mmCIF file of C-alpha atoms in Angstrom:
data_model
loop_
_atom_site.group_PDB
_atom_site.id
_atom_site.type_symbol
_atom_site.label_atom_id
_atom_site.label_comp_id
_atom_site.label_asym_id
_atom_site.label_seq_id
_atom_site.Cartn_x
_atom_site.Cartn_y
_atom_site.Cartn_z
ATOM 1 C CA MET Y 23 9.846 6.836 13.874
ATOM 2 C CA LYS Y 24 10.459 4.503 10.946
ATOM 3 C CA ASN Y 25 7.515 3.681 8.847
ATOM 4 C CA TYR Y 26 4.681 3.858 11.458
ATOM 5 C CA VAL Y 27 3.726 5.610 14.633
ATOM 6 C CA GLU Y 28 1.736 4.554 17.687
ATOM 7 C CA ALA Y 29 -1.662 6.003 18.670
ATOM 8 C CA ASP Y 30 -0.312 7.451 21.883
ATOM 9 C CA TRP Y 31 2.298 9.371 19.924
ATOM 10 C CA LEU Y 32 -0.230 10.746 17.489
ATOM 11 C CA ARG Y 33 -2.609 11.798 20.440
ATOM 12 C CA GLU Y 34 0.283 13.741 21.941
ATOM 13 C CA HIS Y 35 1.239 15.459 18.669
ATOM 14 C CA LEU Y 36 -2.146 15.910 17.041
ATOM 15 C CA ASP Y 37 -2.322 19.757 17.421
ATOM 16 C CA GLU Y 38 1.065 20.374 15.884
ATOM 17 C CA ASN Y 39 0.824 22.807 12.886
ATOM 18 C CA ASN Y 40 3.000 20.840 10.565
ATOM 19 C CA LEU Y 41 1.219 17.502 11.053
ATOM 20 C CA LYS Y 42 -1.579 16.349 8.831
ATOM 21 C CA VAL Y 43 -3.691 13.160 9.422
ATOM 22 C CA VAL Y 44 -5.041 11.234 6.346
ATOM 23 C CA ASP Y 45 -7.934 8.767 6.548
ATOM 24 C CA CYS Y 46 -7.833 6.057 3.893
ATOM 25 C CA GLN Y 47 -10.680 3.874 5.191
ATOM 26 C CA PHE Y 48 -12.065 1.757 2.412
ATOM 27 C CA LYS Y 49 -13.866 -1.616 1.804
ATOM 28 C CA LEU Y 50 -13.190 -3.514 -1.448
ATOM 29 C CA GLY Y 51 -16.479 -4.507 -3.011
ATOM 30 C CA ASP Y 52 -18.290 -1.565 -1.348
ATOM 31 C CA PRO Y 53 -16.411 1.564 -2.577
ATOM 32 C CA GLU Y 54 -18.667 4.130 -0.809
ATOM 33 C CA GLU Y 55 -18.421 2.680 2.724
ATOM 34 C CA GLY Y 56 -14.941 4.211 3.473
ATOM 35 C CA LYS Y 57 -16.110 7.737 2.760
ATOM 36 C CA GLN Y 58 -19.311 7.145 4.762
ATOM 37 C CA GLN Y 59 -17.276 5.924 7.692
ATOM 38 C CA TYR Y 60 -15.069 8.940 7.448
ATOM 39 C CA GLU Y 61 -18.155 11.249 7.457
ATOM 40 C CA GLN Y 62 -19.496 9.453 10.469
ATOM 41 C CA SER Y 63 -16.266 9.527 12.516
ATOM 42 C CA HIS Y 64 -12.619 10.274 11.987
ATOM 43 C CA ILE Y 65 -9.604 11.489 13.855
ATOM 44 C CA PRO Y 66 -9.882 15.252 14.354
ATOM 45 C CA GLY Y 67 -8.351 17.262 11.537
ATOM 46 C CA ALA Y 68 -8.062 14.260 9.195
ATOM 47 C CA VAL Y 69 -8.588 14.603 5.484
ATOM 48 C CA TYR Y 70 -9.955 11.780 3.311
ATOM 49 C CA PHE Y 71 -8.303 10.016 0.360
ATOM 50 C CA ASP Y 72 -10.315 7.391 -1.492
ATOM 51 C CA LEU Y 73 -8.470 4.279 -2.778
ATOM 52 C CA GLU Y 74 -10.285 4.231 -6.064
ATOM 53 C CA LYS Y 75 -11.006 7.989 -6.669
ATOM 54 C CA ASP Y 76 -7.760 9.523 -5.382
ATOM 55 C CA LEU Y 77 -5.077 6.700 -5.127
ATOM 56 C CA SER Y 78 -5.911 4.923 -8.331
ATOM 57 C CA GLY Y 79 -5.996 5.874 -11.977
ATOM 58 C CA GLU Y 80 -8.387 5.027 -14.733
ATOM 59 C CA VAL Y 81 -8.776 1.290 -15.402
ATOM 60 C CA ARG Y 82 -7.872 0.409 -18.903
ATOM 61 C CA GLU Y 83 -7.181 -2.786 -20.852
ATOM 62 C CA HIS Y 84 -3.753 -3.114 -19.227
ATOM 63 C CA GLY Y 85 -2.359 -1.781 -16.069
ATOM 64 C CA GLY Y 86 -4.348 -3.665 -13.530
ATOM 65 C CA ARG Y 87 -7.451 -3.199 -11.468
ATOM 66 C CA HIS Y 88 -5.975 -0.309 -9.447
ATOM 67 C CA PRO Y 89 -3.395 1.368 -11.755
ATOM 68 C CA LEU Y 90 -1.295 4.180 -10.167
ATOM 69 C CA PRO Y 91 -2.995 7.639 -10.293
ATOM 70 C CA ASP Y 92 -1.859 10.455 -12.461
ATOM 71 C CA LEU Y 93 0.650 12.091 -10.140
ATOM 72 C CA HIS Y 94 -0.254 15.563 -11.303
ATOM 73 C CA LEU Y 95 -3.970 14.998 -10.130
ATOM 74 C CA LEU Y 96 -2.780 13.619 -6.826
ATOM 75 C CA LYS Y 97 -0.400 16.443 -6.360
ATOM 76 C CA ASP Y 98 -3.336 18.919 -6.944
ATOM 77 C CA LYS Y 99 -5.384 16.963 -4.302
ATOM 78 C CA LEU Y 100 -2.471 17.030 -1.837
ATOM 79 C CA GLU Y 101 -2.194 20.783 -2.337
ATOM 80 C CA ALA Y 102 -5.922 21.350 -1.976
ATOM 81 C CA LYS Y 103 -5.835 19.589 1.453
ATOM 82 C CA GLY Y 104 -3.026 21.591 2.824
ATOM 83 C CA ILE Y 105 -0.225 19.150 2.370
ATOM 84 C CA SER Y 106 3.206 20.204 1.248
ATOM 85 C CA LYS Y 107 6.534 18.344 0.881
ATOM 86 C CA ASP Y 108 7.512 19.267 4.405
ATOM 87 C CA THR Y 109 4.251 18.191 6.075
ATOM 88 C CA ILE Y 110 4.549 15.265 8.604
ATOM 89 C CA ILE Y 111 1.750 12.913 7.577
ATOM 90 C CA VAL Y 112 0.150 10.156 9.527
ATOM 91 C CA VAL Y 113 -2.136 7.920 7.506
ATOM 92 C CA TYR Y 114 -4.581 5.307 8.794
ATOM 93 C CA ASP Y 115 -7.289 2.882 7.613
ATOM 94 C CA GLY Y 116 -9.621 0.750 9.646
ATOM 95 C CA LYS Y 117 -6.882 -1.461 10.889
ATOM 96 C CA GLU Y 118 -6.299 -3.588 7.721
ATOM 97 C CA GLY Y 119 -3.121 -1.751 6.942
ATOM 98 C CA ALA Y 120 -3.314 -2.187 3.138
ATOM 99 C CA PHE Y 121 -5.157 0.968 2.195
ATOM 100 C CA ALA Y 122 -2.890 3.098 4.472
ATOM 101 C CA SER Y 123 0.123 1.345 3.076
ATOM 102 C CA ARG Y 124 -0.998 2.278 -0.483
ATOM 103 C CA PHE Y 125 -1.083 5.938 0.356
ATOM 104 C CA TRP Y 126 2.299 5.560 2.210
ATOM 105 C CA TRP Y 127 3.964 4.036 -0.784
ATOM 106 C CA LEU Y 128 2.524 6.616 -3.249
ATOM 107 C CA LEU Y 129 3.779 9.483 -1.110
ATOM 108 C CA LYS Y 130 7.211 7.864 -0.752
ATOM 109 C CA TYR Y 131 7.182 7.356 -4.528
ATOM 110 C CA MET Y 132 6.491 11.117 -4.957
ATOM 111 C CA GLY Y 133 9.560 11.836 -2.801
ATOM 112 C CA HIS Y 134 7.800 12.601 0.535
ATOM 113 C CA GLU Y 135 10.165 12.047 3.510
ATOM 114 C CA GLU Y 136 7.909 12.005 6.504
ATOM 115 C CA VAL Y 137 4.864 9.789 6.062
ATOM 116 C CA TYR Y 138 3.881 7.231 8.633
ATOM 117 C CA ILE Y 139 1.199 4.659 9.066
ATOM 118 C CA LEU Y 140 -0.865 4.727 12.351
ATOM 119 C CA ASN Y 141 -0.203 1.363 13.908
ATOM 120 C CA GLY Y 142 -3.506 -0.408 14.827
ATOM 121 C CA GLY Y 143 -5.488 1.978 12.660
ATOM 122 C CA PHE Y 144 -8.714 3.798 13.485
ATOM 123 C CA ALA Y 145 -9.961 0.700 15.452
ATOM 124 C CA LEU Y 146 -7.244 1.220 18.090
ATOM 125 C CA TRP Y 147 -7.751 4.880 18.124
ATOM 126 C CA GLU Y 148 -11.450 4.400 19.006
ATOM 127 C CA GLN Y 149 -10.673 1.500 21.413
ATOM 128 C CA LYS Y 150 -8.432 3.888 23.464
ATOM 129 C CA GLY Y 151 -11.240 6.352 23.627
ATOM 130 C CA TYR Y 152 -9.347 9.075 21.862
ATOM 131 C CA PRO Y 153 -11.241 11.996 20.313
ATOM 132 C CA THR Y 154 -13.098 11.663 17.080
ATOM 133 C CA ASP Y 155 -14.887 14.264 14.874
ATOM 134 C CA GLN Y 156 -17.352 14.515 12.012
ATOM 135 C CA THR Y 157 -16.088 17.811 10.805
ATOM 136 C CA VAL Y 158 -14.513 17.955 7.323
ATOM 137 C CA PRO Y 159 -11.596 20.346 7.763
ATOM 138 C CA LYS Y 160 -10.550 23.064 5.294
ATOM 139 C CA TYR Y 161 -6.946 23.962 4.907
ATOM 140 C CA ALA Y 162 -5.090 26.749 2.973
ATOM 141 C CA LYS Y 163 -3.760 25.536 -0.398
ATOM 142 C CA THR Y 164 -0.087 24.724 -0.503
ATOM 143 C CA THR Y 165 2.567 23.937 -3.126
ATOM 144 C CA TYR Y 166 3.670 20.334 -3.478
ATOM 145 C CA ILE Y 167 6.763 19.477 -5.444
ATOM 146 C CA VAL Y 168 6.935 15.937 -6.911
ATOM 147 C CA THR Y 169 10.229 14.089 -7.275
ATOM 148 C CA GLU Y 170 9.582 10.585 -8.357
ATOM 149 C CA ALA Y 171 11.555 7.805 -6.716
ATOM 150 C CA LYS Y 172 11.485 5.706 -9.849
ATOM 151 C CA ASP Y 173 13.609 2.918 -8.317
ATOM 152 C CA MET Y 174 10.562 1.978 -6.156
ATOM 153 C CA LEU Y 175 8.564 0.841 -9.190
ATOM 154 C CA ALA Y 176 8.990 -2.323 -11.351
ATOM 155 C CA SER Y 177 7.950 -2.157 -14.921
ATOM 156 C CA TYR Y 178 5.930 -4.916 -16.885
ATOM 157 C CA GLU Y 179 9.092 -5.391 -18.914
ATOM 158 C CA GLU Y 180 11.134 -6.341 -15.780
ATOM 159 C CA ILE Y 181 8.575 -8.709 -14.797
ATOM 160 C CA LYS Y 182 8.494 -10.387 -18.170
ATOM 161 C CA ASP Y 183 12.301 -10.757 -18.016
ATOM 162 C CA ILE Y 184 12.104 -12.550 -14.695
ATOM 163 C CA ALA Y 185 9.111 -14.671 -15.447
ATOM 164 C CA LEU Y 186 9.706 -15.662 -19.044
ATOM 165 C CA THR Y 187 13.465 -15.624 -19.495
ATOM 166 C CA GLY Y 188 14.953 -15.864 -16.094
ATOM 167 C CA SER Y 189 17.302 -13.003 -16.995
ATOM 168 C CA GLY Y 190 16.455 -10.817 -14.090
ATOM 169 C CA ASN Y 191 18.197 -11.412 -10.668
ATOM 170 C CA ALA Y 192 15.268 -10.122 -8.557
ATOM 171 C CA VAL Y 193 13.095 -12.315 -6.407
ATOM 172 C CA LEU Y 194 9.471 -11.989 -7.265
ATOM 173 C CA ILE Y 195 7.056 -12.193 -4.342
ATOM 174 C CA ASP Y 196 3.354 -12.743 -4.726
ATOM 175 C CA SER Y 197 1.600 -11.142 -1.673
ATOM 176 C CA ARG Y 198 -1.913 -12.787 -2.140
ATOM 177 C CA GLU Y 199 -3.266 -15.433 0.141
ATOM 178 C CA SER Y 200 -1.970 -18.997 -0.458
ATOM 179 C CA ARG Y 201 -5.135 -20.322 -2.229
ATOM 180 C CA ARG Y 202 -4.989 -17.665 -4.930
ATOM 181 C CA TYR Y 203 -1.222 -18.007 -5.305
ATOM 182 C CA LYS Y 204 -1.518 -21.830 -5.746
ATOM 183 C CA GLY Y 205 -4.412 -21.418 -8.224
ATOM 184 C CA ILE Y 206 -6.874 -23.212 -6.018
ATOM 185 C CA GLU Y 207 -9.335 -20.320 -6.328
ATOM 186 C CA GLU Y 208 -9.505 -16.969 -8.143
ATOM 187 C CA PRO Y 209 -12.502 -14.784 -7.330
ATOM 188 C CA ILE Y 210 -11.559 -11.734 -9.294
ATOM 189 C CA ASP Y 211 -9.035 -12.213 -12.173
ATOM 190 C CA ARG Y 212 -9.260 -13.883 -15.498
ATOM 191 C CA ILE Y 213 -7.431 -17.027 -14.665
ATOM 192 C CA ALA Y 214 -6.091 -18.662 -11.481
ATOM 193 C CA GLY Y 215 -2.455 -19.029 -10.588
ATOM 194 C CA HIS Y 216 0.666 -16.908 -10.220
ATOM 195 C CA ILE Y 217 3.380 -15.208 -12.256
ATOM 196 C CA PRO Y 218 5.979 -17.798 -13.078
ATOM 197 C CA THR Y 219 9.045 -18.016 -10.611
ATOM 198 C CA ALA Y 220 7.141 -15.925 -7.902
ATOM 199 C CA ILE Y 221 7.337 -17.200 -4.331
ATOM 200 C CA ASN Y 222 4.479 -16.642 -1.889
ATOM 201 C CA LYS Y 223 4.583 -14.397 1.194
ATOM 202 C CA PRO Y 224 0.860 -13.527 2.067
ATOM 203 C CA TRP Y 225 0.610 -9.754 3.025
ATOM 204 C CA MET Y 226 -1.571 -10.507 5.984
ATOM 205 C CA GLU Y 227 1.393 -12.080 7.702
ATOM 206 C CA SER Y 228 3.270 -8.729 7.866
ATOM 207 C CA LEU Y 229 0.641 -7.567 10.406
ATOM 208 C CA GLU Y 230 -0.987 -9.006 13.592
ATOM 209 C CA ASN Y 231 -4.363 -7.667 14.642
ATOM 210 C CA GLY Y 232 -3.744 -4.456 12.818
ATOM 211 C CA PHE Y 233 -0.225 -3.947 14.041
ATOM 212 C CA PHE Y 234 2.907 -4.303 11.986
ATOM 213 C CA LYS Y 235 5.171 -7.065 13.261
ATOM 214 C CA SER Y 236 8.498 -6.153 14.874
ATOM 215 C CA ARG Y 237 11.714 -5.936 12.737
ATOM 216 C CA ALA Y 238 12.803 -9.340 14.265
ATOM 217 C CA GLN Y 239 9.485 -10.948 13.163
ATOM 218 C CA GLN Y 240 9.695 -9.508 9.562
ATOM 219 C CA GLU Y 241 13.371 -10.723 9.352
ATOM 220 C CA LYS Y 242 12.185 -14.157 10.241
ATOM 221 C CA ARG Y 243 9.480 -14.113 7.590
ATOM 222 C CA PHE Y 244 12.049 -13.441 4.827
ATOM 223 C CA ALA Y 245 15.012 -15.248 6.446
ATOM 224 C CA GLU Y 246 15.664 -17.442 3.265
ATOM 225 C CA LEU Y 247 16.158 -14.345 1.055
ATOM 226 C CA ASP Y 248 19.367 -12.303 0.645
ATOM 227 C CA ARG Y 249 18.740 -8.752 1.908
ATOM 228 C CA ASN Y 250 21.170 -7.407 -0.716
ATOM 229 C CA GLN Y 251 19.293 -9.038 -3.592
ATOM 230 C CA PRO Y 252 16.468 -7.006 -5.407
ATOM 231 C CA VAL Y 253 13.004 -7.976 -4.516
ATOM 232 C CA ILE Y 254 9.797 -7.125 -6.405
ATOM 233 C CA VAL Y 255 6.380 -7.392 -4.670
ATOM 234 C CA TYR Y 256 2.888 -7.804 -6.268
ATOM 235 C CA CYS Y 257 -0.541 -8.801 -5.396
ATOM 236 C CA GLY Y 258 -3.823 -8.703 -7.191
ATOM 237 C CA SER Y 259 -3.854 -5.102 -8.125
ATOM 238 C CA GLY Y 260 -0.966 -3.291 -6.443
ATOM 239 C CA VAL Y 261 -2.647 -2.470 -3.053
ATOM 240 C CA THR Y 262 -2.159 -5.417 -0.638
ATOM 241 C CA ALA Y 263 1.440 -5.813 -1.861
ATOM 242 C CA THR Y 264 2.321 -2.476 -0.193
ATOM 243 C CA PRO Y 265 2.280 -3.879 3.455
ATOM 244 C CA ASN Y 266 4.796 -6.478 2.265
ATOM 245 C CA TYR Y 267 6.921 -3.671 0.652
ATOM 246 C CA ILE Y 268 7.025 -1.970 4.083
ATOM 247 C CA ALA Y 269 7.729 -5.147 5.909
ATOM 248 C CA LEU Y 270 10.748 -5.940 3.614
ATOM 249 C CA LYS Y 271 12.169 -2.369 4.230
ATOM 250 C CA GLU Y 272 11.637 -2.894 7.988
ATOM 251 C CA ALA Y 273 13.555 -6.235 7.631
ATOM 252 C CA GLY Y 274 16.517 -4.428 6.148
ATOM 253 C CA PHE Y 275 16.098 -5.164 2.390
ATOM 254 C CA LYS Y 276 17.746 -2.429 0.427
ATOM 255 C CA HIS Y 277 16.312 -2.931 -3.017
ATOM 256 C CA VAL Y 278 12.515 -3.428 -3.051
ATOM 257 C CA LYS Y 279 10.183 -2.545 -5.884
ATOM 258 C CA LEU Y 280 6.388 -2.762 -6.360
ATOM 259 C CA TYR Y 281 4.890 -4.170 -9.543
ATOM 260 C CA ALA Y 282 1.963 -1.793 -9.443
ATOM 261 C CA GLY Y 283 -0.164 -3.595 -12.092
ATOM 262 C CA SER Y 284 0.366 -6.834 -10.322
ATOM 263 C CA TYR Y 285 -1.385 -10.090 -11.260
ATOM 264 C CA SER Y 286 -4.431 -8.352 -12.779
ATOM 265 C CA ASP Y 287 -2.062 -6.626 -15.212
ATOM 266 C CA TRP Y 288 -0.081 -9.799 -15.940
ATOM 267 C CA VAL Y 289 -3.174 -11.840 -17.006
ATOM 268 C CA SER Y 290 -4.548 -8.910 -18.997
ATOM 269 C CA TYR Y 291 -2.040 -10.169 -21.607
ATOM 270 C CA LYS Y 292 -3.667 -13.364 -22.699
ATOM 271 C CA GLU Y 293 -0.363 -14.828 -23.970
ATOM 272 C CA ASN Y 294 1.287 -14.605 -20.596
ATOM 273 C CA PRO Y 295 1.578 -18.031 -18.872
ATOM 274 C CA VAL Y 296 0.675 -18.585 -15.209
ATOM 275 C CA SER Y 297 1.809 -21.229 -12.813
ATOM 276 C CA LYS Y 298 -0.243 -23.150 -10.348
ATOM 277 C CA TYR Y 299 -0.080 -26.169 -8.181
ATOM 278 C CA ASP Y 300 -1.579 -29.414 -9.180
ATOM 279 C CA ILE Y 301 -4.731 -29.948 -7.196
ATOM 280 C CA ILE Y 302 -5.561 -33.540 -6.332
#
């Protein structure tokens, strides 16, 4: 196992004591739907983590629309749901990949070794006719020790150095769809465009029908980049960049960081410039 597991593997190992399944189903724009879906049907034994209530912090003037959560609070929630540092975790969402990837990234950032994404998500699990449940499980409280992997996170100051002065040597990757990157449309943030110097690698292209693409396919996506050069990924708010983070790691890139505040943080500073394509 690298960063994800297949549904058949999970079905075979579902009853193992040291394995916990985490449900991260969510729908942007309808924040209650994911929890409702979990309550209606989930993989047996799965616990629920909400993108906005559990996996994000309080929104402020700066920091983006989905700032990282307080790790002490997240630690308490992990402990309350029976997860320790030694637990093998399999996380899933509907099949989008982004919400499960956000949880994966956070746990890796907290120093968790064995956390994997369910390839194909809950949609494939149901399609295969594997068992589902409505029971909300209770687990004995554990102790979780956080050891931050700070080299996974890019600071706002690092982004400024790259975008404004060109002093950084990292490649900046905008993970949003092409129309938002180019500044053709912007349905959410204050102004359309992208952070200066960023290239575009839409996050959706790291998956196909809910499955992460193979290592060879990911290598092809990033073929023009040097795998030894630092890379920083961002999106609108630090959620959908995480599948690209995983894709880069799968492709063999050694130095990958996430700009968690992402574009929504960048444009919260009104003096920051944005780049866009001329639209004729």
